[in-house]
XYZ file of C-alpha atoms in Angstrom:
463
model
C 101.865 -72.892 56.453
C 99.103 -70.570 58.167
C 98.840 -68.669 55.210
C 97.981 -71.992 53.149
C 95.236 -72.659 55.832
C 94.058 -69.531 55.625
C 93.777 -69.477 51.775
C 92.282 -72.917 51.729
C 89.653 -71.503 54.483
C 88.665 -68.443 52.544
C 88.024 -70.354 49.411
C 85.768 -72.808 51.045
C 83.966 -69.543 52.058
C 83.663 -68.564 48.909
C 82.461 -72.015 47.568
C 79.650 -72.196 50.345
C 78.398 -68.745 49.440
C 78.491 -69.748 45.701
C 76.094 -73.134 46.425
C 73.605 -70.818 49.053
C 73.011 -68.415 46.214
C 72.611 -71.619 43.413
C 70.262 -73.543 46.194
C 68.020 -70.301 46.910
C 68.186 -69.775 42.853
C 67.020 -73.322 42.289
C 64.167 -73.022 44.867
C 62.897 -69.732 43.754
C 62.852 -71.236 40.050
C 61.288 -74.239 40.842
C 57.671 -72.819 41.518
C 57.073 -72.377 45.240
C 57.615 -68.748 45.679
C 58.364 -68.284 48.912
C 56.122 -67.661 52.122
C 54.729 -64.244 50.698
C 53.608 -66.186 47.098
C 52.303 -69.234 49.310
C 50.144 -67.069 51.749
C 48.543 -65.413 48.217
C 44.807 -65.950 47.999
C 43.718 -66.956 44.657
C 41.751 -63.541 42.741
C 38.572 -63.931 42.127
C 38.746 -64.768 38.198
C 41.090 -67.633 39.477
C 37.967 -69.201 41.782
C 35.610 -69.130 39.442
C 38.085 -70.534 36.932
C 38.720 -73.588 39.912
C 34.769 -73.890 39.851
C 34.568 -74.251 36.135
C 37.133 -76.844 36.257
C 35.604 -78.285 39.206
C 32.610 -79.175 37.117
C 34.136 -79.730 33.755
C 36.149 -82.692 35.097
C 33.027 -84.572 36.976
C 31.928 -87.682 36.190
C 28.542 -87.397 37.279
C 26.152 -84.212 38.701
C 23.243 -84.633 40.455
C 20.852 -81.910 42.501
C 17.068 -80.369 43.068
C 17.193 -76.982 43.614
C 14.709 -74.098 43.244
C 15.107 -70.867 41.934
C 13.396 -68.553 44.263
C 11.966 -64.907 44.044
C 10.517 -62.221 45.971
C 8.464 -59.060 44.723
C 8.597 -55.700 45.818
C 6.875 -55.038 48.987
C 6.004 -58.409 49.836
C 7.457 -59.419 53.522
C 11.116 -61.302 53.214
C 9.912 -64.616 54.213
C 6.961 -64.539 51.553
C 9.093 -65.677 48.586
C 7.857 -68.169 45.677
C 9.657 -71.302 44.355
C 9.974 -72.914 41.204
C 11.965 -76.631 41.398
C 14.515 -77.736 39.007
C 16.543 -80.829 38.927
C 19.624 -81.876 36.994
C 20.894 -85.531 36.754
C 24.462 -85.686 34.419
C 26.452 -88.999 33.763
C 29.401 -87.918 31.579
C 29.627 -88.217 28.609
C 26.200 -87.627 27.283
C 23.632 -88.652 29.533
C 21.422 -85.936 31.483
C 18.045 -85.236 32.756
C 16.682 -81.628 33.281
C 13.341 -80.741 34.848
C 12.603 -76.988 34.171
C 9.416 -75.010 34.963
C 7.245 -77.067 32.805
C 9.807 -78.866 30.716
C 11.528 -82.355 30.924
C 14.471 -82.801 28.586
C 16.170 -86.287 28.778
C 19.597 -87.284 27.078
C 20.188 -91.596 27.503
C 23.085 -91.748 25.066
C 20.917 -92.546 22.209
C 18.372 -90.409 21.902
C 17.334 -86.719 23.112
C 13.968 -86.148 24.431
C 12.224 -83.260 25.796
C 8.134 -82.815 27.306
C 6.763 -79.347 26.937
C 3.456 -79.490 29.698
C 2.171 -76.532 27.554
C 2.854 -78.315 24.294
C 0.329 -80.962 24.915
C 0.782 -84.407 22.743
C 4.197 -83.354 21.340
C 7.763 -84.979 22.744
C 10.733 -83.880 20.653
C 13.118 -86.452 19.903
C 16.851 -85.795 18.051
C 19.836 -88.069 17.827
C 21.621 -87.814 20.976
C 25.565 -86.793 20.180
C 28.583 -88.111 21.467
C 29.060 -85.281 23.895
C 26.458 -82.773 25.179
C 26.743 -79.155 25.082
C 23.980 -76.565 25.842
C 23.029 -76.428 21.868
C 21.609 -79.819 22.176
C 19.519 -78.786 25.032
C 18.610 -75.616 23.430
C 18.514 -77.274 19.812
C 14.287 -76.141 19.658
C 13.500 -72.396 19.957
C 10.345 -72.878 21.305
C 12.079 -75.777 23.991
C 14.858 -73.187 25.404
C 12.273 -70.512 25.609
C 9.971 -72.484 27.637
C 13.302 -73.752 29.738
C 14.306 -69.730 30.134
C 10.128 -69.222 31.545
C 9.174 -65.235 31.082
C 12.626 -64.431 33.854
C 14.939 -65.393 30.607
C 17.243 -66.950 32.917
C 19.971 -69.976 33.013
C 19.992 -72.536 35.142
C 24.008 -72.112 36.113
C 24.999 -75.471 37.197
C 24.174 -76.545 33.046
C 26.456 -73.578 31.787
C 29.257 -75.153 34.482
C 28.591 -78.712 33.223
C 28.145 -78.408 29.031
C 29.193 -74.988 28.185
C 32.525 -74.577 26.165
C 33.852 -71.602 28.266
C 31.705 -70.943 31.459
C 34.217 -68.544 32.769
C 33.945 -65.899 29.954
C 30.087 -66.645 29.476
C 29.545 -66.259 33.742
C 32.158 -63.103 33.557
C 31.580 -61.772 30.454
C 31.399 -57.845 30.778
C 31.909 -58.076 34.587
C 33.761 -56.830 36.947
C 34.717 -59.695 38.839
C 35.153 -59.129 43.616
C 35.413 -61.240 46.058
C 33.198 -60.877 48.749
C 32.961 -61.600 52.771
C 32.670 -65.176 53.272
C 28.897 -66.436 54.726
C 27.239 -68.969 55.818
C 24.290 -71.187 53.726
C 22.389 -73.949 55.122
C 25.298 -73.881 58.049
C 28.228 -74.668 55.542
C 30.538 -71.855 54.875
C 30.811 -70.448 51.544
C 33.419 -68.046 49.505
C 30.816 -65.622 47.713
C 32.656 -63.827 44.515
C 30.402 -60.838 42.487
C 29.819 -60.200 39.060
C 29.074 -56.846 38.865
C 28.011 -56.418 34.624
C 25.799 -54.535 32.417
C 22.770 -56.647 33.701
C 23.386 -55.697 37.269
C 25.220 -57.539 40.585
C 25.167 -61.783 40.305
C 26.189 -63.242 43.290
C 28.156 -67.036 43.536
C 28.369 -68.668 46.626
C 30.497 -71.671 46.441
C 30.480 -74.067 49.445
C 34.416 -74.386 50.985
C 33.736 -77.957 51.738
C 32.266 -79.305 48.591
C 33.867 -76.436 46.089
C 30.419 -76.782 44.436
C 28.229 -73.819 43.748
C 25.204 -73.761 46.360
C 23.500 -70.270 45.239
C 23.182 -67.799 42.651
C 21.957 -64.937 43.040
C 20.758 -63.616 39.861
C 21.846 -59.985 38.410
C 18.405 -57.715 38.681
C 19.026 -54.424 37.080
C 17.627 -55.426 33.535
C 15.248 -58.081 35.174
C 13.958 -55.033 37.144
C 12.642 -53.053 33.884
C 10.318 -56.111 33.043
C 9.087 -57.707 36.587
C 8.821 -56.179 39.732
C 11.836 -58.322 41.260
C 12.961 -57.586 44.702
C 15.313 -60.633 44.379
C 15.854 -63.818 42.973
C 18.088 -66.678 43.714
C 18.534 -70.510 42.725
C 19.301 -72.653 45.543
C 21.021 -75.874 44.482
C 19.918 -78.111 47.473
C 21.793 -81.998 47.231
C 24.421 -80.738 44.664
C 26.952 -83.273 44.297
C 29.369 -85.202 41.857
C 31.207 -88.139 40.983
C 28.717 -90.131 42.961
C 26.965 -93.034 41.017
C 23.234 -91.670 39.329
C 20.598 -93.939 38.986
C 20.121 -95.380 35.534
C 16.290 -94.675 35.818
C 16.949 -90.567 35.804
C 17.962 -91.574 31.995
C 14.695 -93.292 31.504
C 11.667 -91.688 29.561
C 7.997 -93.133 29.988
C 6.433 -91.775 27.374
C 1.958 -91.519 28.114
C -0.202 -92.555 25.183
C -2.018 -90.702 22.207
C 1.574 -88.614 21.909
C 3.271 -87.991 18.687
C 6.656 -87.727 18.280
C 8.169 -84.807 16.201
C 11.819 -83.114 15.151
C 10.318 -79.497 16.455
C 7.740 -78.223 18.664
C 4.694 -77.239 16.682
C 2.892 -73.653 18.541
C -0.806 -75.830 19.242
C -3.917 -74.235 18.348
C -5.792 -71.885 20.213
C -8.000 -73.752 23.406
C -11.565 -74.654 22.288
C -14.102 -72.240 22.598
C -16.455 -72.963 25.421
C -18.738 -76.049 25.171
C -21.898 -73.819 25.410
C -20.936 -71.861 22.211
C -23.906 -71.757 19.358
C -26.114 -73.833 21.523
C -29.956 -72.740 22.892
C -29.730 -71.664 26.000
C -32.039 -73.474 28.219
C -35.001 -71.505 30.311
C -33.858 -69.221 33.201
C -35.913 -66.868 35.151
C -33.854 -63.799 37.401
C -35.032 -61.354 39.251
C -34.793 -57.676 38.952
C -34.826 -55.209 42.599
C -38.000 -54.199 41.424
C -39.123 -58.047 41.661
C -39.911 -58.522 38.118
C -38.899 -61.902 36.657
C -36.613 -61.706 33.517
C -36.382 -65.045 31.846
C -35.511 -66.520 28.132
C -39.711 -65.985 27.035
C -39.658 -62.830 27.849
C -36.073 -61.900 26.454
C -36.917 -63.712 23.276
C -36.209 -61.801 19.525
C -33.444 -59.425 21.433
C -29.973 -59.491 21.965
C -28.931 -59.771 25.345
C -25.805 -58.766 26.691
C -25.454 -60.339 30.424
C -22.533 -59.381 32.641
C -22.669 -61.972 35.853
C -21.009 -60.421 39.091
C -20.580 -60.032 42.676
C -20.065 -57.485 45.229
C -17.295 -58.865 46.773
C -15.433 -59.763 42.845
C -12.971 -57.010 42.666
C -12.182 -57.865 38.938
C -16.243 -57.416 37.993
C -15.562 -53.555 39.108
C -12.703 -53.313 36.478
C -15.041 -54.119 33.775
C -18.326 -52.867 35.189
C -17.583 -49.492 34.180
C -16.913 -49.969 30.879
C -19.564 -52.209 29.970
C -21.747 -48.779 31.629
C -20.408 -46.708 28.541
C -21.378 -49.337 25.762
C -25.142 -49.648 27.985
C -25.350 -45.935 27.741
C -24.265 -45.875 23.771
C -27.198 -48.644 23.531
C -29.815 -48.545 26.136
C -32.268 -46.454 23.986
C -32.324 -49.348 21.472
C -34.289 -51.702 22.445
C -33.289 -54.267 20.178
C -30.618 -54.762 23.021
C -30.934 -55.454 26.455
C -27.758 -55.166 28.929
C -28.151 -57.359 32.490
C -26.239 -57.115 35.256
C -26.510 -60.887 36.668
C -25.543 -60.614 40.615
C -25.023 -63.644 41.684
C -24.867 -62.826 45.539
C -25.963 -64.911 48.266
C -29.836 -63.854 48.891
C -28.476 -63.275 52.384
C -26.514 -60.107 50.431
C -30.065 -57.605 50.403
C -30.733 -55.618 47.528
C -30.020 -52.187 49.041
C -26.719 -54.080 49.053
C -26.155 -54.777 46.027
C -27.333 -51.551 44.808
C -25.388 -49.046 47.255
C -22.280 -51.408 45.296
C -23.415 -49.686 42.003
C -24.003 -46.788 43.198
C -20.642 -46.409 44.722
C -18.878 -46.852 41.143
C -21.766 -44.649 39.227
C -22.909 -47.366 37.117
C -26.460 -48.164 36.557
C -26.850 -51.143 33.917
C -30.096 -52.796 34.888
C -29.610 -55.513 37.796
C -31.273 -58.847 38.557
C -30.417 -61.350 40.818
C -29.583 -64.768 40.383
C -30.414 -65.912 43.660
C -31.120 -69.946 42.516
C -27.635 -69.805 41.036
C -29.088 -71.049 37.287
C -26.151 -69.418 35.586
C -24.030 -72.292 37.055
C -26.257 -74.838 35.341
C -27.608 -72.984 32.330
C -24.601 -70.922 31.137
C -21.715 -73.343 32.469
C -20.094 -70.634 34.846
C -16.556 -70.951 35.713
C -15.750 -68.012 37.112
C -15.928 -64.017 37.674
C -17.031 -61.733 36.355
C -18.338 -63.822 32.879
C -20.107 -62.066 29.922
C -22.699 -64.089 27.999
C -24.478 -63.063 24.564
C -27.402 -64.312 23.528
C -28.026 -63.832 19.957
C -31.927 -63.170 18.846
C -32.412 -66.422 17.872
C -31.806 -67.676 21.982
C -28.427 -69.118 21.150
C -25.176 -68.529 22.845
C -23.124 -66.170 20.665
C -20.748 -65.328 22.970
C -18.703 -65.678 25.719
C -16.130 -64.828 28.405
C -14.387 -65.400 31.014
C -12.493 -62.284 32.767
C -11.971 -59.145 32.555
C -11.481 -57.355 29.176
C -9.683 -54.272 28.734
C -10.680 -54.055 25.320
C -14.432 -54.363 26.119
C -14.806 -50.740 24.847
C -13.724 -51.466 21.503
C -14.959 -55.095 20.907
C -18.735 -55.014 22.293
C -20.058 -52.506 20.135
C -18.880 -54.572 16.481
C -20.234 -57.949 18.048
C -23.632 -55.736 18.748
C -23.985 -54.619 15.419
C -22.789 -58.002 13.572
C -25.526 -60.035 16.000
C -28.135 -57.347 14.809
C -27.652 -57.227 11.367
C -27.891 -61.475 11.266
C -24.434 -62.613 11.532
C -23.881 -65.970 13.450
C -20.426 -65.206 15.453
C -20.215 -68.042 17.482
C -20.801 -70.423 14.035
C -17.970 -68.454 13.013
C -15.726 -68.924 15.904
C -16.281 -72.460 15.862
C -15.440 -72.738 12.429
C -12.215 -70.642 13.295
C -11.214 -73.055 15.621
C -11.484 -76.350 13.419
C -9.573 -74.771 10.731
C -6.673 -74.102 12.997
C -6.519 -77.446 14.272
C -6.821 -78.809 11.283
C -3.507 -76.333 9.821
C -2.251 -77.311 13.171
C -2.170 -81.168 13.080
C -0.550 -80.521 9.220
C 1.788 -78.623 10.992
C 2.515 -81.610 13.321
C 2.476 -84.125 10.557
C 5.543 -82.694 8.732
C 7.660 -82.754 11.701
C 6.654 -86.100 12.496
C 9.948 -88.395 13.266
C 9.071 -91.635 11.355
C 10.395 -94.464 12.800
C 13.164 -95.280 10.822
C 14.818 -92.300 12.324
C 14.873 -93.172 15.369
C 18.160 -95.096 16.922
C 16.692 -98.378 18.778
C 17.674 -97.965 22.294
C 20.780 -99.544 24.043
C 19.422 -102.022 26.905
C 20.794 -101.176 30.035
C 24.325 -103.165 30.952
C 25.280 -104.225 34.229
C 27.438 -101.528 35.882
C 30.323 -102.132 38.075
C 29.708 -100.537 41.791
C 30.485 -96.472 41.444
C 30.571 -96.625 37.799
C 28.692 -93.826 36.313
C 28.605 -95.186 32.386
């Protein structure tokens, strides 16, 4: 009898053994991995793979950020801004604001606003889901987006790219870094460390939204004098309701609609171009007056500057080595127009030659006349006068060329050629090949999709 019990006993043993190892076999296989697999952080490729997805399942985006930059040597509060905005309603509804551009998806129709493509909006069929090669669809359009940096606004390759993992990582090295603190939220901050240099995401705990990017510098660096740069994306947030009127274009009058951006013609020459100058009188240190009479039948090269115009004293010295080339002709007659306060005395102004060894003749505008007669904008500003008293030239700025394009304009205006006739007729011809340009990229109104009106939308719906 006891050895019965004890035989029944040690089986049950055996049997409760059997079902700890099956239960311990069926949790292990079942996907939580025990406290060591729980207490894992996730690697770095894995957060920025949660951050893609983060985006790539959102209804609706909305921020306006800046990106932000600071030269070498300037002090670390002194940085710049330029704002950006992006407005998304899944599944093909945005609206971007980028340094000068505007591009606006509504469903229907894609629209973008170039501020230094003047008259033009570019208008495509909008398609059933956007992607960044409908917002980059025009060269000229993504360059202007990109500005001189060449860089993407992040939050759009998160939204519409196909894989913003591999195009974020892409070459990288991927770390996770210290977590910080921006605008007093804390934020995981993972590295890309690529063949472009060290980016830098900083994705808020709370929100799990990316808050800053700081941009990779080391090829930047070879181009622009970057000490850093950064887009802040201030108000980023999603699946909250946007307001229909982000998707909303008012387009101004006298535009023309085309299917690419056209490159515009040059700007027009300045109004005073080819015209008679009117009668001025300066006045040399000697006090002799120098006017039109007495400048009449020459051609007169005038310079107008100031003492206290650093960028005059960049082109001073070259315009001294075409006077000396010319000075013994005197066909040709180079001025220096100061135009100084008379409080500035003429020992002044002359010690401010001196200084830089130049000694084209100087007179004084002291009544200001250039402003009236020549149209001044600015300093320093070169006029021409041609023999006949007309205005055959003129500039605004420095030129670093001034060596090699004075002395052909000289001889041209000498031997009878009209340049600013020619200029002028320069001009016209390229607007005219520029508006044919625009006319066979003009979208004619049969293309274009007539517009949805807006329904009524149910409280948090985003479409």
């Amino acid at each position: 009898m006891k050895s019965g019990v004890a035989h029944l006993l040690a089986r049950r043993a055996v049997l409760t053994a059997i079902f700890v190892l099956w239960a311990a076999g069926c949790q292990q296989n079942s996907g939580t991995s025990g406290p060591q697999a729980a207490d894992r952080e996730p690697s770095p490729r894995e957060r920025l793979a949660e951050l893609a997805d983060r985006y790539r399942h959102a209804t609706t985006y909305q921020d306006a950020g800046e990106l932000r930059f600071l030269v070498d040597g300037a002090p670390e509060g002194e940085f710049r801004s330029l704002p950006f905005s992006v407005a998304l309603a899944r599944p093909n509804k945005i609206r971007v604001h980028a340094l000068d551009t505007m591009s606006v998806a509504d469903g229907q129709l894609v629209r973008a606003i170039v501020q230094s493509l003047p008259g033009q909006v570019l208008v495509q069929s909008c398609p059933d889901k956007l992607s960044l090669d409908n917002l980059y669809a025009d060269e000229m359009l993504e360059q202007a987006m990109h500005g001189q940096l060449g860089v993407d606004l992040t939050q759009l390759l998160l939204l519409v790219s196909e894989d913003p993992v591999a195009t974020l990582a892409r070459d990288c090295t991927l770390a996770q870094l210290s977590d910080s603190q921006f605008q007093g939220k804390k934020c995981r901050r993972i590295a890309l460390d690529g063949p472009a240099g060290k980016g830098v995401l900083w994705i808020e705990v709370e929100s799990g939204l990316l808050v800053k990017y700081e941009f990779p510098l080391d090829e930047l660096r070879k181009r622009f004098p970057l000490a850093q740069l950064w887009a802040e994306f201030r108000g980023a947030r999603i699946d909250d309701p946007v307001n229909p009127v982000a998707f909303e274009v008012e387009l101004p009058d006298g535009i023309q609609l085309v299917k690419r951006f056209v490159v515009p013609p040059p700007a027009a020459p300045p109004e005073p171009l080819s015209k008679p100058v009117d009668a001025f009188t300066f006045v040399a240190l000697d006090g002799t007056a120098v006017g039109r009479e007495s400048l009449a039948g020459k051609v007169v090269v005038m310079d107008v500057w100031a003492t206290w115009c650093g960028w005059c004293f960049e082109g001073l010295p070259l315009l001294e080595k075409v006077y000396q080339k010319y000075k013994d002709d005197d066909r040709i007659v180079f001025l220096a127009v100061n135009k100084d306060d008379p409080a500035v005395s003429n020992a002044n102004v002359e010690q401010a030659f001196k200084q830089h060894n130049l000694t084209v003749p100087i007179v004084r505008d002291a009544e200001q006349i250039t402003d009236r007669v020549f149209r001044l904008e600015g300093l320093p500003t070169m006029v021409i006068l041609g023999r006949d008293g007309t205005i055959q030239d003129y500039h605004v700025g420095y030129d670093p060329h001034l060596i090699e394009t004075l002395p052909p304009k000289l001889e041209r205006l000498l031997a009878g050629d009209n340049l600013a006739r020619e200029e002028l007729d320069k001009f016209d011809e390229e607007k005219q090949a520029y508006q044919e340009r625009v006319a066979e990229v003009l979208v004619d109104a049969a293309e274009q999709p007539a517009s949805q009106p807006e329904v009524a939308r149910k409280p948090g719906s985003t479409e």
